[in-house]
Amino acid sequence: MLAEAVVAGAEKLRRAREERRDISPSGVSVCARKTYMGWTSTQNLPDGRSLLLMNDGHYQEIEILDDLERAGFQIKNRQTTDTPQRDLHISKTEGSEDYLMVGHADCDIFTQDKWHMLDAKAMSMERFTNFSRYGFQAEPDMECQMTLYLGSDEYRQEGITSGFVYAKHKDSCRSYDLPFNLKEGLFNELVDQVRRINEGWVPEPIRSKLCVRCRHKIPCWKVLPIEMEAVKVVSLPEMVTQWKKGKGYKAYGEDLIGEAREAFEEELGNSEVISIEDLKVQRVIQTRTGISYDKFVKKFGAAALADVWEEKKIPQMRINIQT
């Protein structure tokens, strides 16, 4: 009974969303058709349970800000459970006091000797994994939202042109932060798109890789689009056979080596070196140096990590057998 009542109460929020007519930064996409459909369509609005899940994410995002403050970061203009986010006014309408959009970033954070905008996101496992691997490539609409926030009058007046998205996996508390800078070209493109839609423009559907995961794909295309742009299909049967054989040989070889190492270690015992047939088995002690995160944080504070942290992208190739 109680659970049903809670879901029914959340359904009232759904009806309120149906009555909302303003385009918000969180609803703007690089695809103008998606922006338009999200603004005008009500058939894909979340149900009561989904809205409860979104509200839970909202409270987790507030907890992220608490975590950052506990780590020693200086934060301002933040939201709390009792204090709403401050309004960010985006693109004032010419000859009027009205603004095209109003948005709400979560806070500003001081790190690397200056202030940055920060927006927190609580994510599911799939979404968090993709975002931590591919950044805005996995969340192009999020880049639009952040660009519009950062291009607001408030941030322009404060001279803030950079920001962070701080993402957290809801269940495991794994986290990832993505730095970004204001892209003026994208900002102007999005503002023009929203202004034209407000003036009555109805964008036509345009096929792109975004269609595959878009909730409006059926209304746009009537059929499910298949993403093939990122897949290059070639035929190399001899090399495929060679790779599979090599994979098998490698696994078998690793098993053989593993069994031999166990026997060698047993014979080596406490000795420094032994001779086995034509092999020399020697105990080697390697010394590696590094920085202990725990000791660094204890001495300098967690916030200081951000000033020395460097991230490197290492290209790799992964081969799997398709099923």
PDB file of C-alpha atoms in Angstrom:
ATOM      1  CA  MET A   1       0.000   0.000   0.000  1.00  0.00           C
ATOM      2  CA  LEU A   2       2.710   2.498   0.983  1.00  0.00           C
ATOM      3  CA  ALA A   3       4.829   1.747  -2.086  1.00  0.00           C
ATOM      4  CA  GLU A   4       1.874   2.240  -4.433  1.00  0.00           C
ATOM      5  CA  ALA A   5       1.051   5.546  -2.744  1.00  0.00           C
ATOM      6  CA  VAL A   6       4.617   6.822  -3.207  1.00  0.00           C
ATOM      7  CA  VAL A   7       4.606   5.960  -6.919  1.00  0.00           C
ATOM      8  CA  ALA A   8       1.188   7.600  -7.335  1.00  0.00           C
ATOM      9  CA  GLY A   9       2.536  10.746  -5.681  1.00  0.00           C
ATOM     10  CA  ALA A  10       5.418  10.812  -8.129  1.00  0.00           C
ATOM     11  CA  GLU A  11       2.953  10.600 -11.023  1.00  0.00           C
ATOM     12  CA  LYS A  12       1.786  14.107 -10.080  1.00  0.00           C
ATOM     13  CA  LEU A  13       5.277  15.329 -10.994  1.00  0.00           C
ATOM     14  CA  ARG A  14       4.889  13.672 -14.386  1.00  0.00           C
ATOM     15  CA  ARG A  15       1.706  15.628 -15.071  1.00  0.00           C
ATOM     16  CA  ALA A  16       3.488  18.836 -14.045  1.00  0.00           C
ATOM     17  CA  ARG A  17       6.225  18.052 -16.572  1.00  0.00           C
ATOM     18  CA  GLU A  18       3.576  17.609 -19.286  1.00  0.00           C
ATOM     19  CA  GLU A  19       2.454  21.190 -18.683  1.00  0.00           C
ATOM     20  CA  ARG A  20       5.972  22.645 -18.878  1.00  0.00           C
ATOM     21  CA  ARG A  21       6.564  24.514 -22.128  1.00  0.00           C
ATOM     22  CA  ASP A  22      10.028  26.050 -21.796  1.00  0.00           C
ATOM     23  CA  ILE A  23      13.118  24.487 -23.362  1.00  0.00           C
ATOM     24  CA  SER A  24      15.758  23.901 -20.707  1.00  0.00           C
ATOM     25  CA  PRO A  25      19.524  23.394 -21.242  1.00  0.00           C
ATOM     26  CA  SER A  26      19.211  19.754 -20.123  1.00  0.00           C
ATOM     27  CA  GLY A  27      16.812  19.157 -23.020  1.00  0.00           C
ATOM     28  CA  VAL A  28      19.026  20.622 -25.761  1.00  0.00           C
ATOM     29  CA  SER A  29      20.808  18.280 -28.148  1.00  0.00           C
ATOM     30  CA  VAL A  30      23.225  18.653 -31.048  1.00  0.00           C
ATOM     31  CA  CYS A  31      20.311  17.123 -32.991  1.00  0.00           C
ATOM     32  CA  ALA A  32      17.740  19.903 -33.409  1.00  0.00           C
ATOM     33  CA  ARG A  33      15.021  17.321 -34.064  1.00  0.00           C
ATOM     34  CA  LYS A  34      15.674  15.710 -30.661  1.00  0.00           C
ATOM     35  CA  THR A  35      15.515  19.112 -28.951  1.00  0.00           C
ATOM     36  CA  TYR A  36      12.181  19.800 -30.644  1.00  0.00           C
ATOM     37  CA  MET A  37      10.729  16.346 -29.887  1.00  0.00           C
ATOM     38  CA  GLY A  38      11.801  16.515 -26.246  1.00  0.00           C
ATOM     39  CA  TRP A  39      10.092  19.898 -25.929  1.00  0.00           C
ATOM     40  CA  THR A  40       6.794  19.001 -27.609  1.00  0.00           C
ATOM     41  CA  SER A  41       6.373  15.246 -27.001  1.00  0.00           C
ATOM     42  CA  THR A  42       4.763  13.839 -23.839  1.00  0.00           C
ATOM     43  CA  GLN A  43       4.558  10.151 -24.810  1.00  0.00           C
ATOM     44  CA  ASN A  44       8.120   9.427 -23.669  1.00  0.00           C
ATOM     45  CA  LEU A  45       7.990  11.207 -20.324  1.00  0.00           C
ATOM     46  CA  PRO A  46       9.189   9.105 -17.347  1.00  0.00           C
ATOM     47  CA  ASP A  47       6.676   7.224 -15.209  1.00  0.00           C
ATOM     48  CA  GLY A  48       6.370   7.574 -11.444  1.00  0.00           C
ATOM     49  CA  ARG A  49       9.029   4.978 -10.604  1.00  0.00           C
ATOM     50  CA  SER A  50      11.495   6.560 -13.038  1.00  0.00           C
ATOM     51  CA  LEU A  51      10.898   9.967 -11.483  1.00  0.00           C
ATOM     52  CA  LEU A  52      11.620   8.513  -8.033  1.00  0.00           C
ATOM     53  CA  LEU A  53      14.879   7.167  -9.438  1.00  0.00           C
ATOM     54  CA  MET A  54      15.723  10.616 -10.797  1.00  0.00           C
ATOM     55  CA  ASN A  55      14.980  12.191  -7.411  1.00  0.00           C
ATOM     56  CA  ASP A  56      17.270   9.659  -5.751  1.00  0.00           C
ATOM     57  CA  GLY A  57      19.996  10.716  -8.187  1.00  0.00           C
ATOM     58  CA  HIS A  58      19.350  14.338  -7.196  1.00  0.00           C
ATOM     59  CA  TYR A  59      20.081  13.593  -3.530  1.00  0.00           C
ATOM     60  CA  GLN A  60      23.183  11.592  -4.471  1.00  0.00           C
ATOM     61  CA  GLU A  61      24.441  14.592  -6.444  1.00  0.00           C
ATOM     62  CA  ILE A  62      24.073  16.753  -3.340  1.00  0.00           C
ATOM     63  CA  GLU A  63      26.098  14.132  -1.455  1.00  0.00           C
ATOM     64  CA  ILE A  64      28.837  14.449  -4.106  1.00  0.00           C
ATOM     65  CA  LEU A  65      29.196  18.126  -3.231  1.00  0.00           C
ATOM     66  CA  ASP A  66      29.422  17.206   0.470  1.00  0.00           C
ATOM     67  CA  ASP A  67      32.165  14.691  -0.391  1.00  0.00           C
ATOM     68  CA  LEU A  68      34.144  17.358  -2.247  1.00  0.00           C
ATOM     69  CA  GLU A  69      33.893  19.758   0.688  1.00  0.00           C
ATOM     70  CA  ARG A  70      34.980  17.020   3.103  1.00  0.00           C
ATOM     71  CA  ALA A  71      37.996  16.422   0.835  1.00  0.00           C
ATOM     72  CA  GLY A  72      39.034  20.032   1.403  1.00  0.00           C
ATOM     73  CA  PHE A  73      37.838  21.731  -1.788  1.00  0.00           C
ATOM     74  CA  GLN A  74      36.485  25.277  -1.601  1.00  0.00           C
ATOM     75  CA  ILE A  75      32.959  25.413  -3.057  1.00  0.00           C
ATOM     76  CA  LYS A  76      30.492  28.251  -3.617  1.00  0.00           C
ATOM     77  CA  ASN A  77      27.056  28.765  -5.192  1.00  0.00           C
ATOM     78  CA  ARG A  78      26.155  25.187  -4.293  1.00  0.00           C
ATOM     79  CA  GLN A  79      22.797  23.542  -3.866  1.00  0.00           C
ATOM     80  CA  THR A  80      21.734  21.723  -0.697  1.00  0.00           C
ATOM     81  CA  THR A  81      18.593  19.830   0.277  1.00  0.00           C
ATOM     82  CA  ASP A  82      17.180  23.169   1.487  1.00  0.00           C
ATOM     83  CA  THR A  83      18.857  25.618  -0.919  1.00  0.00           C
ATOM     84  CA  PRO A  84      18.033  25.541  -4.645  1.00  0.00           C
ATOM     85  CA  GLN A  85      20.625  25.974  -7.359  1.00  0.00           C
ATOM     86  CA  ARG A  86      21.202  29.526  -8.502  1.00  0.00           C
ATOM     87  CA  ASP A  87      19.680  30.600 -11.818  1.00  0.00           C
ATOM     88  CA  LEU A  88      21.987  30.824 -14.832  1.00  0.00           C
ATOM     89  CA  HIS A  89      20.568  33.166 -17.482  1.00  0.00           C
ATOM     90  CA  ILE A  90      21.407  32.153 -21.038  1.00  0.00           C
ATOM     91  CA  SER A  91      21.194  34.495 -24.044  1.00  0.00           C
ATOM     92  CA  LYS A  92      19.089  37.556 -23.301  1.00  0.00           C
ATOM     93  CA  THR A  93      16.386  38.192 -25.873  1.00  0.00           C
ATOM     94  CA  GLU A  94      17.075  41.380 -27.862  1.00  0.00           C
ATOM     95  CA  GLY A  95      14.787  44.246 -26.861  1.00  0.00           C
ATOM     96  CA  SER A  96      13.428  42.352 -23.853  1.00  0.00           C
ATOM     97  CA  GLU A  97      14.259  41.491 -20.267  1.00  0.00           C
ATOM     98  CA  ASP A  98      13.578  37.800 -20.977  1.00  0.00           C
ATOM     99  CA  TYR A  99      16.217  35.146 -21.484  1.00  0.00           C
ATOM    100  CA  LEU A 100      16.130  32.304 -23.966  1.00  0.00           C
ATOM    101  CA  MET A 101      16.828  29.701 -21.266  1.00  0.00           C
ATOM    102  CA  VAL A 102      17.520  29.422 -17.545  1.00  0.00           C
ATOM    103  CA  GLY A 103      19.766  26.655 -16.223  1.00  0.00           C
ATOM    104  CA  HIS A 104      21.175  25.445 -12.918  1.00  0.00           C
ATOM    105  CA  ALA A 105      24.718  24.118 -12.378  1.00  0.00           C
ATOM    106  CA  ASP A 106      25.427  22.392  -9.077  1.00  0.00           C
ATOM    107  CA  CYS A 107      28.262  24.588  -7.769  1.00  0.00           C
ATOM    108  CA  ASP A 108      31.571  26.349  -8.441  1.00  0.00           C
ATOM    109  CA  ILE A 109      34.811  24.742  -7.224  1.00  0.00           C
ATOM    110  CA  PHE A 110      38.267  26.228  -6.632  1.00  0.00           C
ATOM    111  CA  THR A 111      41.139  24.065  -7.857  1.00  0.00           C
ATOM    112  CA  GLN A 112      44.283  24.507  -9.951  1.00  0.00           C
ATOM    113  CA  ASP A 113      44.458  28.158  -8.778  1.00  0.00           C
ATOM    114  CA  LYS A 114      41.114  29.276 -10.194  1.00  0.00           C
ATOM    115  CA  TRP A 115      37.342  28.831 -10.032  1.00  0.00           C
ATOM    116  CA  HIS A 116      35.549  26.334 -12.269  1.00  0.00           C
ATOM    117  CA  MET A 117      31.912  25.397 -12.788  1.00  0.00           C
ATOM    118  CA  LEU A 118      31.011  21.901 -11.545  1.00  0.00           C
ATOM    119  CA  ASP A 119      27.999  19.742 -12.279  1.00  0.00           C
ATOM    120  CA  ALA A 120      27.464  16.411 -10.513  1.00  0.00           C
ATOM    121  CA  LYS A 121      25.878  13.372 -12.159  1.00  0.00           C
ATOM    122  CA  ALA A 122      24.744  10.153 -10.446  1.00  0.00           C
ATOM    123  CA  MET A 123      24.758   7.375 -13.062  1.00  0.00           C
ATOM    124  CA  SER A 124      23.821   3.761 -13.672  1.00  0.00           C
ATOM    125  CA  MET A 125      26.631   1.245 -14.271  1.00  0.00           C
ATOM    126  CA  GLU A 126      26.282   1.240 -18.069  1.00  0.00           C
ATOM    127  CA  ARG A 127      26.145   5.015 -18.309  1.00  0.00           C
ATOM    128  CA  PHE A 128      29.020   5.522 -15.858  1.00  0.00           C
ATOM    129  CA  THR A 129      31.219   2.983 -17.648  1.00  0.00           C
ATOM    130  CA  ASN A 130      30.671   4.586 -21.053  1.00  0.00           C
ATOM    131  CA  PHE A 131      31.157   8.121 -19.731  1.00  0.00           C
ATOM    132  CA  SER A 132      34.372   7.263 -17.865  1.00  0.00           C
ATOM    133  CA  ARG A 133      35.752   5.632 -21.044  1.00  0.00           C
ATOM    134  CA  TYR A 134      34.572   8.012 -23.749  1.00  0.00           C
ATOM    135  CA  GLY A 135      33.618  11.279 -22.028  1.00  0.00           C
ATOM    136  CA  PHE A 136      31.342  13.575 -24.011  1.00  0.00           C
ATOM    137  CA  GLN A 137      31.486  11.181 -26.977  1.00  0.00           C
ATOM    138  CA  ALA A 138      29.217   8.929 -24.907  1.00  0.00           C
ATOM    139  CA  GLU A 139      27.119  11.871 -23.654  1.00  0.00           C
ATOM    140  CA  PRO A 140      26.921  14.497 -26.437  1.00  0.00           C
ATOM    141  CA  ASP A 141      23.744  16.027 -24.998  1.00  0.00           C
ATOM    142  CA  MET A 142      25.508  16.521 -21.669  1.00  0.00           C
ATOM    143  CA  GLU A 143      28.192  18.536 -23.480  1.00  0.00           C
ATOM    144  CA  CYS A 144      25.408  20.764 -24.847  1.00  0.00           C
ATOM    145  CA  GLN A 145      24.019  21.261 -21.340  1.00  0.00           C
ATOM    146  CA  MET A 146      27.430  22.111 -19.872  1.00  0.00           C
ATOM    147  CA  THR A 147      28.243  24.472 -22.772  1.00  0.00           C
ATOM    148  CA  LEU A 148      25.010  26.404 -22.260  1.00  0.00           C
ATOM    149  CA  TYR A 149      25.620  26.656 -18.501  1.00  0.00           C
ATOM    150  CA  LEU A 150      29.180  27.889 -18.990  1.00  0.00           C
ATOM    151  CA  GLY A 151      28.039  30.425 -21.586  1.00  0.00           C
ATOM    152  CA  SER A 152      25.496  31.998 -19.217  1.00  0.00           C
ATOM    153  CA  ASP A 153      25.662  35.664 -18.279  1.00  0.00           C
ATOM    154  CA  GLU A 154      26.686  34.792 -14.716  1.00  0.00           C
ATOM    155  CA  TYR A 155      29.780  32.812 -15.702  1.00  0.00           C
ATOM    156  CA  ARG A 156      30.770  35.317 -18.375  1.00  0.00           C
ATOM    157  CA  GLN A 157      30.619  38.132 -15.809  1.00  0.00           C
ATOM    158  CA  GLU A 158      32.745  36.090 -13.389  1.00  0.00           C
ATOM    159  CA  GLY A 159      35.276  35.171 -16.092  1.00  0.00           C
ATOM    160  CA  ILE A 160      34.794  31.427 -15.563  1.00  0.00           C
ATOM    161  CA  THR A 161      35.351  29.536 -18.834  1.00  0.00           C
ATOM    162  CA  SER A 162      36.090  25.996 -17.639  1.00  0.00           C
ATOM    163  CA  GLY A 163      34.301  23.329 -15.687  1.00  0.00           C
ATOM    164  CA  PHE A 164      34.102  19.746 -14.457  1.00  0.00           C
ATOM    165  CA  VAL A 165      31.509  17.020 -14.735  1.00  0.00           C
ATOM    166  CA  TYR A 166      31.808  14.852 -11.620  1.00  0.00           C
ATOM    167  CA  ALA A 167      30.161  11.486 -12.267  1.00  0.00           C
ATOM    168  CA  LYS A 168      29.418   8.840  -9.629  1.00  0.00           C
ATOM    169  CA  HIS A 169      28.116   5.307 -10.053  1.00  0.00           C
ATOM    170  CA  LYS A 170      25.024   5.138  -7.852  1.00  0.00           C
ATOM    171  CA  ASP A 171      25.627   1.711  -6.292  1.00  0.00           C
ATOM    172  CA  SER A 172      29.407   1.394  -5.926  1.00  0.00           C
ATOM    173  CA  CYS A 173      30.324   5.094  -5.379  1.00  0.00           C
ATOM    174  CA  ARG A 174      33.009   4.813  -8.079  1.00  0.00           C
ATOM    175  CA  SER A 175      33.682   8.308  -9.410  1.00  0.00           C
ATOM    176  CA  TYR A 176      35.182  10.031 -12.436  1.00  0.00           C
ATOM    177  CA  ASP A 177      35.648  13.717 -13.272  1.00  0.00           C
ATOM    178  CA  LEU A 178      35.886  15.198 -16.757  1.00  0.00           C
ATOM    179  CA  PRO A 179      37.336  18.705 -17.251  1.00  0.00           C
ATOM    180  CA  PHE A 180      36.115  20.822 -20.167  1.00  0.00           C
ATOM    181  CA  ASN A 181      36.285  24.349 -21.548  1.00  0.00           C
ATOM    182  CA  LEU A 182      33.678  26.642 -23.078  1.00  0.00           C
ATOM    183  CA  LYS A 183      33.224  26.128 -26.838  1.00  0.00           C
ATOM    184  CA  GLU A 184      31.902  29.409 -28.209  1.00  0.00           C
ATOM    185  CA  GLY A 185      31.058  27.901 -31.613  1.00  0.00           C
ATOM    186  CA  LEU A 186      28.902  25.165 -30.071  1.00  0.00           C
ATOM    187  CA  PHE A 187      27.276  27.662 -27.701  1.00  0.00           C
ATOM    188  CA  ASN A 188      26.240  29.959 -30.565  1.00  0.00           C
ATOM    189  CA  GLU A 189      24.977  26.992 -32.603  1.00  0.00           C
ATOM    190  CA  LEU A 190      22.783  25.738 -29.729  1.00  0.00           C
ATOM    191  CA  VAL A 191      21.407  29.186 -28.937  1.00  0.00           C
ATOM    192  CA  ASP A 192      20.478  29.695 -32.601  1.00  0.00           C
ATOM    193  CA  GLN A 193      18.825  26.258 -32.696  1.00  0.00           C
ATOM    194  CA  VAL A 194      16.636  26.947 -29.640  1.00  0.00           C
ATOM    195  CA  ARG A 195      15.747  30.440 -30.817  1.00  0.00           C
ATOM    196  CA  ARG A 196      14.564  29.105 -34.197  1.00  0.00           C
ATOM    197  CA  ILE A 197      12.492  26.366 -32.542  1.00  0.00           C
ATOM    198  CA  ASN A 198      10.852  28.959 -30.299  1.00  0.00           C
ATOM    199  CA  GLU A 199      10.005  30.957 -33.437  1.00  0.00           C
ATOM    200  CA  GLY A 200       8.155  27.973 -34.946  1.00  0.00           C
ATOM    201  CA  TRP A 201      10.818  25.974 -36.788  1.00  0.00           C
ATOM    202  CA  VAL A 202      10.119  22.228 -36.951  1.00  0.00           C
ATOM    203  CA  PRO A 203      13.425  20.429 -37.688  1.00  0.00           C
ATOM    204  CA  GLU A 204      13.317  17.446 -40.037  1.00  0.00           C
ATOM    205  CA  PRO A 205      14.783  14.096 -38.877  1.00  0.00           C
ATOM    206  CA  ILE A 206      18.397  13.564 -39.910  1.00  0.00           C
ATOM    207  CA  ARG A 207      19.955  10.125 -39.583  1.00  0.00           C
ATOM    208  CA  SER A 208      23.052   9.983 -37.386  1.00  0.00           C
ATOM    209  CA  LYS A 209      24.697   7.684 -34.862  1.00  0.00           C
ATOM    210  CA  LEU A 210      22.658   9.446 -32.163  1.00  0.00           C
ATOM    211  CA  CYS A 211      19.460   7.862 -33.520  1.00  0.00           C
ATOM    212  CA  VAL A 212      20.327   4.383 -32.208  1.00  0.00           C
ATOM    213  CA  ARG A 213      19.951   5.338 -28.532  1.00  0.00           C
ATOM    214  CA  CYS A 214      17.463   8.190 -28.934  1.00  0.00           C
ATOM    215  CA  ARG A 215      14.061   7.736 -27.256  1.00  0.00           C
ATOM    216  CA  HIS A 216      12.423   9.511 -30.214  1.00  0.00           C
ATOM    217  CA  LYS A 217      13.730   7.120 -32.887  1.00  0.00           C
ATOM    218  CA  ILE A 218      10.379   5.411 -33.464  1.00  0.00           C
ATOM    219  CA  PRO A 219       8.396   8.671 -33.928  1.00  0.00           C
ATOM    220  CA  CYS A 220      11.121   9.900 -36.295  1.00  0.00           C
ATOM    221  CA  TRP A 221      11.754   6.781 -38.381  1.00  0.00           C
ATOM    222  CA  LYS A 222       8.932   4.277 -37.588  1.00  0.00           C
ATOM    223  CA  VAL A 223      11.623   1.543 -37.502  1.00  0.00           C
ATOM    224  CA  LEU A 224      14.651   0.938 -35.292  1.00  0.00           C
ATOM    225  CA  PRO A 225      17.809   2.378 -36.915  1.00  0.00           C
ATOM    226  CA  ILE A 226      20.945   0.234 -36.798  1.00  0.00           C
ATOM    227  CA  GLU A 227      24.266   1.916 -36.083  1.00  0.00           C
ATOM    228  CA  MET A 228      26.770   0.862 -38.728  1.00  0.00           C
ATOM    229  CA  GLU A 229      28.850   4.036 -39.124  1.00  0.00           C
ATOM    230  CA  ALA A 230      31.416   2.951 -36.537  1.00  0.00           C
ATOM    231  CA  VAL A 231      31.786  -0.594 -37.899  1.00  0.00           C
ATOM    232  CA  LYS A 232      34.077  -1.269 -40.849  1.00  0.00           C
ATOM    233  CA  VAL A 233      33.394  -4.698 -42.357  1.00  0.00           C
ATOM    234  CA  VAL A 234      36.339  -6.469 -44.049  1.00  0.00           C
ATOM    235  CA  SER A 235      37.239 -10.061 -44.947  1.00  0.00           C
ATOM    236  CA  LEU A 236      40.601 -11.579 -43.868  1.00  0.00           C
ATOM    237  CA  PRO A 237      39.830 -15.284 -43.293  1.00  0.00           C
ATOM    238  CA  GLU A 238      43.489 -16.427 -43.268  1.00  0.00           C
ATOM    239  CA  MET A 239      44.469 -13.838 -40.647  1.00  0.00           C
ATOM    240  CA  VAL A 240      41.412 -14.641 -38.506  1.00  0.00           C
ATOM    241  CA  THR A 241      42.352 -18.352 -38.521  1.00  0.00           C
ATOM    242  CA  GLN A 242      45.962 -17.464 -37.715  1.00  0.00           C
ATOM    243  CA  TRP A 243      44.894 -15.242 -34.806  1.00  0.00           C
ATOM    244  CA  LYS A 244      42.642 -17.940 -33.335  1.00  0.00           C
ATOM    245  CA  LYS A 245      45.423 -20.553 -33.565  1.00  0.00           C
ATOM    246  CA  GLY A 246      47.917 -18.154 -31.982  1.00  0.00           C
ATOM    247  CA  LYS A 247      45.466 -17.402 -29.199  1.00  0.00           C
ATOM    248  CA  GLY A 248      45.158 -21.129 -28.483  1.00  0.00           C
ATOM    249  CA  TYR A 249      48.921 -21.736 -28.607  1.00  0.00           C
ATOM    250  CA  LYS A 250      49.526 -18.787 -26.282  1.00  0.00           C
ATOM    251  CA  ALA A 251      47.053 -20.064 -23.683  1.00  0.00           C
ATOM    252  CA  TYR A 252      48.545 -23.577 -23.845  1.00  0.00           C
ATOM    253  CA  GLY A 253      52.061 -22.176 -23.585  1.00  0.00           C
ATOM    254  CA  GLU A 254      51.152 -20.051 -20.555  1.00  0.00           C
ATOM    255  CA  ASP A 255      49.774 -23.149 -18.826  1.00  0.00           C
ATOM    256  CA  LEU A 256      52.996 -25.082 -19.513  1.00  0.00           C
ATOM    257  CA  ILE A 257      55.181 -22.221 -18.299  1.00  0.00           C
ATOM    258  CA  GLY A 258      53.034 -21.794 -15.186  1.00  0.00           C
ATOM    259  CA  GLU A 259      53.427 -25.451 -14.190  1.00  0.00           C
ATOM    260  CA  ALA A 260      57.192 -25.292 -14.777  1.00  0.00           C
ATOM    261  CA  ARG A 261      57.561 -22.094 -12.691  1.00  0.00           C
ATOM    262  CA  GLU A 262      55.817 -23.735  -9.745  1.00  0.00           C
ATOM    263  CA  ALA A 263      58.289 -26.651  -9.889  1.00  0.00           C
ATOM    264  CA  PHE A 264      61.270 -24.270 -10.218  1.00  0.00           C
ATOM    265  CA  GLU A 265      60.137 -22.145  -7.261  1.00  0.00           C
ATOM    266  CA  GLU A 266      59.823 -25.237  -5.096  1.00  0.00           C
ATOM    267  CA  GLU A 267      63.378 -26.322  -5.960  1.00  0.00           C
ATOM    268  CA  LEU A 268      64.770 -22.795  -5.518  1.00  0.00           C
ATOM    269  CA  GLY A 269      63.526 -22.619  -1.941  1.00  0.00           C
ATOM    270  CA  ASN A 270      65.734 -20.191  -0.001  1.00  0.00           C
ATOM    271  CA  SER A 271      68.624 -20.373  -2.468  1.00  0.00           C
ATOM    272  CA  GLU A 272      69.730 -17.383  -4.530  1.00  0.00           C
ATOM    273  CA  VAL A 273      70.428 -19.349  -7.721  1.00  0.00           C
ATOM    274  CA  ILE A 274      70.187 -22.950  -8.945  1.00  0.00           C
ATOM    275  CA  SER A 275      71.020 -24.734 -12.205  1.00  0.00           C
ATOM    276  CA  ILE A 276      68.385 -26.969 -13.798  1.00  0.00           C
ATOM    277  CA  GLU A 277      69.498 -28.694 -17.017  1.00  0.00           C
ATOM    278  CA  ASP A 278      70.471 -25.796 -19.303  1.00  0.00           C
ATOM    279  CA  LEU A 279      68.451 -23.206 -17.320  1.00  0.00           C
ATOM    280  CA  LYS A 280      69.670 -20.860 -14.590  1.00  0.00           C
ATOM    281  CA  VAL A 281      66.940 -20.028 -12.080  1.00  0.00           C
ATOM    282  CA  GLN A 282      67.811 -16.966 -10.012  1.00  0.00           C
ATOM    283  CA  ARG A 283      65.986 -15.022  -7.332  1.00  0.00           C
ATOM    284  CA  VAL A 284      65.748 -11.346  -8.341  1.00  0.00           C
ATOM    285  CA  ILE A 285      64.595  -8.527  -6.052  1.00  0.00           C
ATOM    286  CA  GLN A 286      63.311  -5.463  -7.927  1.00  0.00           C
ATOM    287  CA  THR A 287      62.895  -2.078  -6.251  1.00  0.00           C
ATOM    288  CA  ARG A 288      60.165   0.194  -7.527  1.00  0.00           C
ATOM    289  CA  THR A 289      59.477   3.710  -6.343  1.00  0.00           C
ATOM    290  CA  GLY A 290      56.181   5.521  -6.336  1.00  0.00           C
ATOM    291  CA  ILE A 291      53.963   7.926  -4.423  1.00  0.00           C
ATOM    292  CA  SER A 292      51.543   6.585  -1.842  1.00  0.00           C
ATOM    293  CA  TYR A 293      48.134   8.227  -2.292  1.00  0.00           C
ATOM    294  CA  ASP A 294      47.325   7.661   1.383  1.00  0.00           C
ATOM    295  CA  LYS A 295      50.528   9.354   2.595  1.00  0.00           C
ATOM    296  CA  PHE A 296      50.149  12.213   0.090  1.00  0.00           C
ATOM    297  CA  VAL A 297      46.573  12.934   1.180  1.00  0.00           C
ATOM    298  CA  LYS A 298      47.552  12.686   4.855  1.00  0.00           C
ATOM    299  CA  LYS A 299      50.376  15.211   4.412  1.00  0.00           C
ATOM    300  CA  PHE A 300      48.961  17.655   1.842  1.00  0.00           C
ATOM    301  CA  GLY A 301      45.196  17.043   1.829  1.00  0.00           C
ATOM    302  CA  ALA A 302      42.938  15.418  -0.782  1.00  0.00           C
ATOM    303  CA  ALA A 303      42.329  18.697  -2.631  1.00  0.00           C
ATOM    304  CA  ALA A 304      46.044  18.928  -3.473  1.00  0.00           C
ATOM    305  CA  LEU A 305      45.780  15.795  -5.629  1.00  0.00           C
ATOM    306  CA  ALA A 306      43.928  17.800  -8.275  1.00  0.00           C
ATOM    307  CA  ASP A 307      46.911  20.138  -8.679  1.00  0.00           C
ATOM    308  CA  VAL A 308      49.364  17.338  -9.529  1.00  0.00           C
ATOM    309  CA  TRP A 309      47.089  14.789 -11.207  1.00  0.00           C
ATOM    310  CA  GLU A 310      47.810  14.008 -14.853  1.00  0.00           C
ATOM    311  CA  GLU A 311      45.690  11.825 -17.116  1.00  0.00           C
ATOM    312  CA  LYS A 312      47.098  10.036 -20.161  1.00  0.00           C
ATOM    313  CA  LYS A 313      45.125   8.344 -22.923  1.00  0.00           C
ATOM    314  CA  ILE A 314      46.791   5.096 -24.003  1.00  0.00           C
ATOM    315  CA  PRO A 315      45.505   3.700 -27.334  1.00  0.00           C
ATOM    316  CA  GLN A 316      45.008  -0.052 -27.336  1.00  0.00           C
ATOM    317  CA  MET A 317      43.518  -2.665 -29.636  1.00  0.00           C
ATOM    318  CA  ARG A 318      41.155  -5.290 -28.270  1.00  0.00           C
ATOM    319  CA  ILE A 319      40.216  -8.405 -30.256  1.00  0.00           C
ATOM    320  CA  ASN A 320      37.234 -10.562 -29.295  1.00  0.00           C
ATOM    321  CA  ILE A 321      35.429 -13.412 -31.025  1.00  0.00           C
ATOM    322  CA  GLN A 322      31.961 -12.209 -32.020  1.00  0.00           C
ATOM    323  CA  THR A 323      29.046 -14.302 -30.846  1.00  0.00           C
TER     324      THR A 323
END
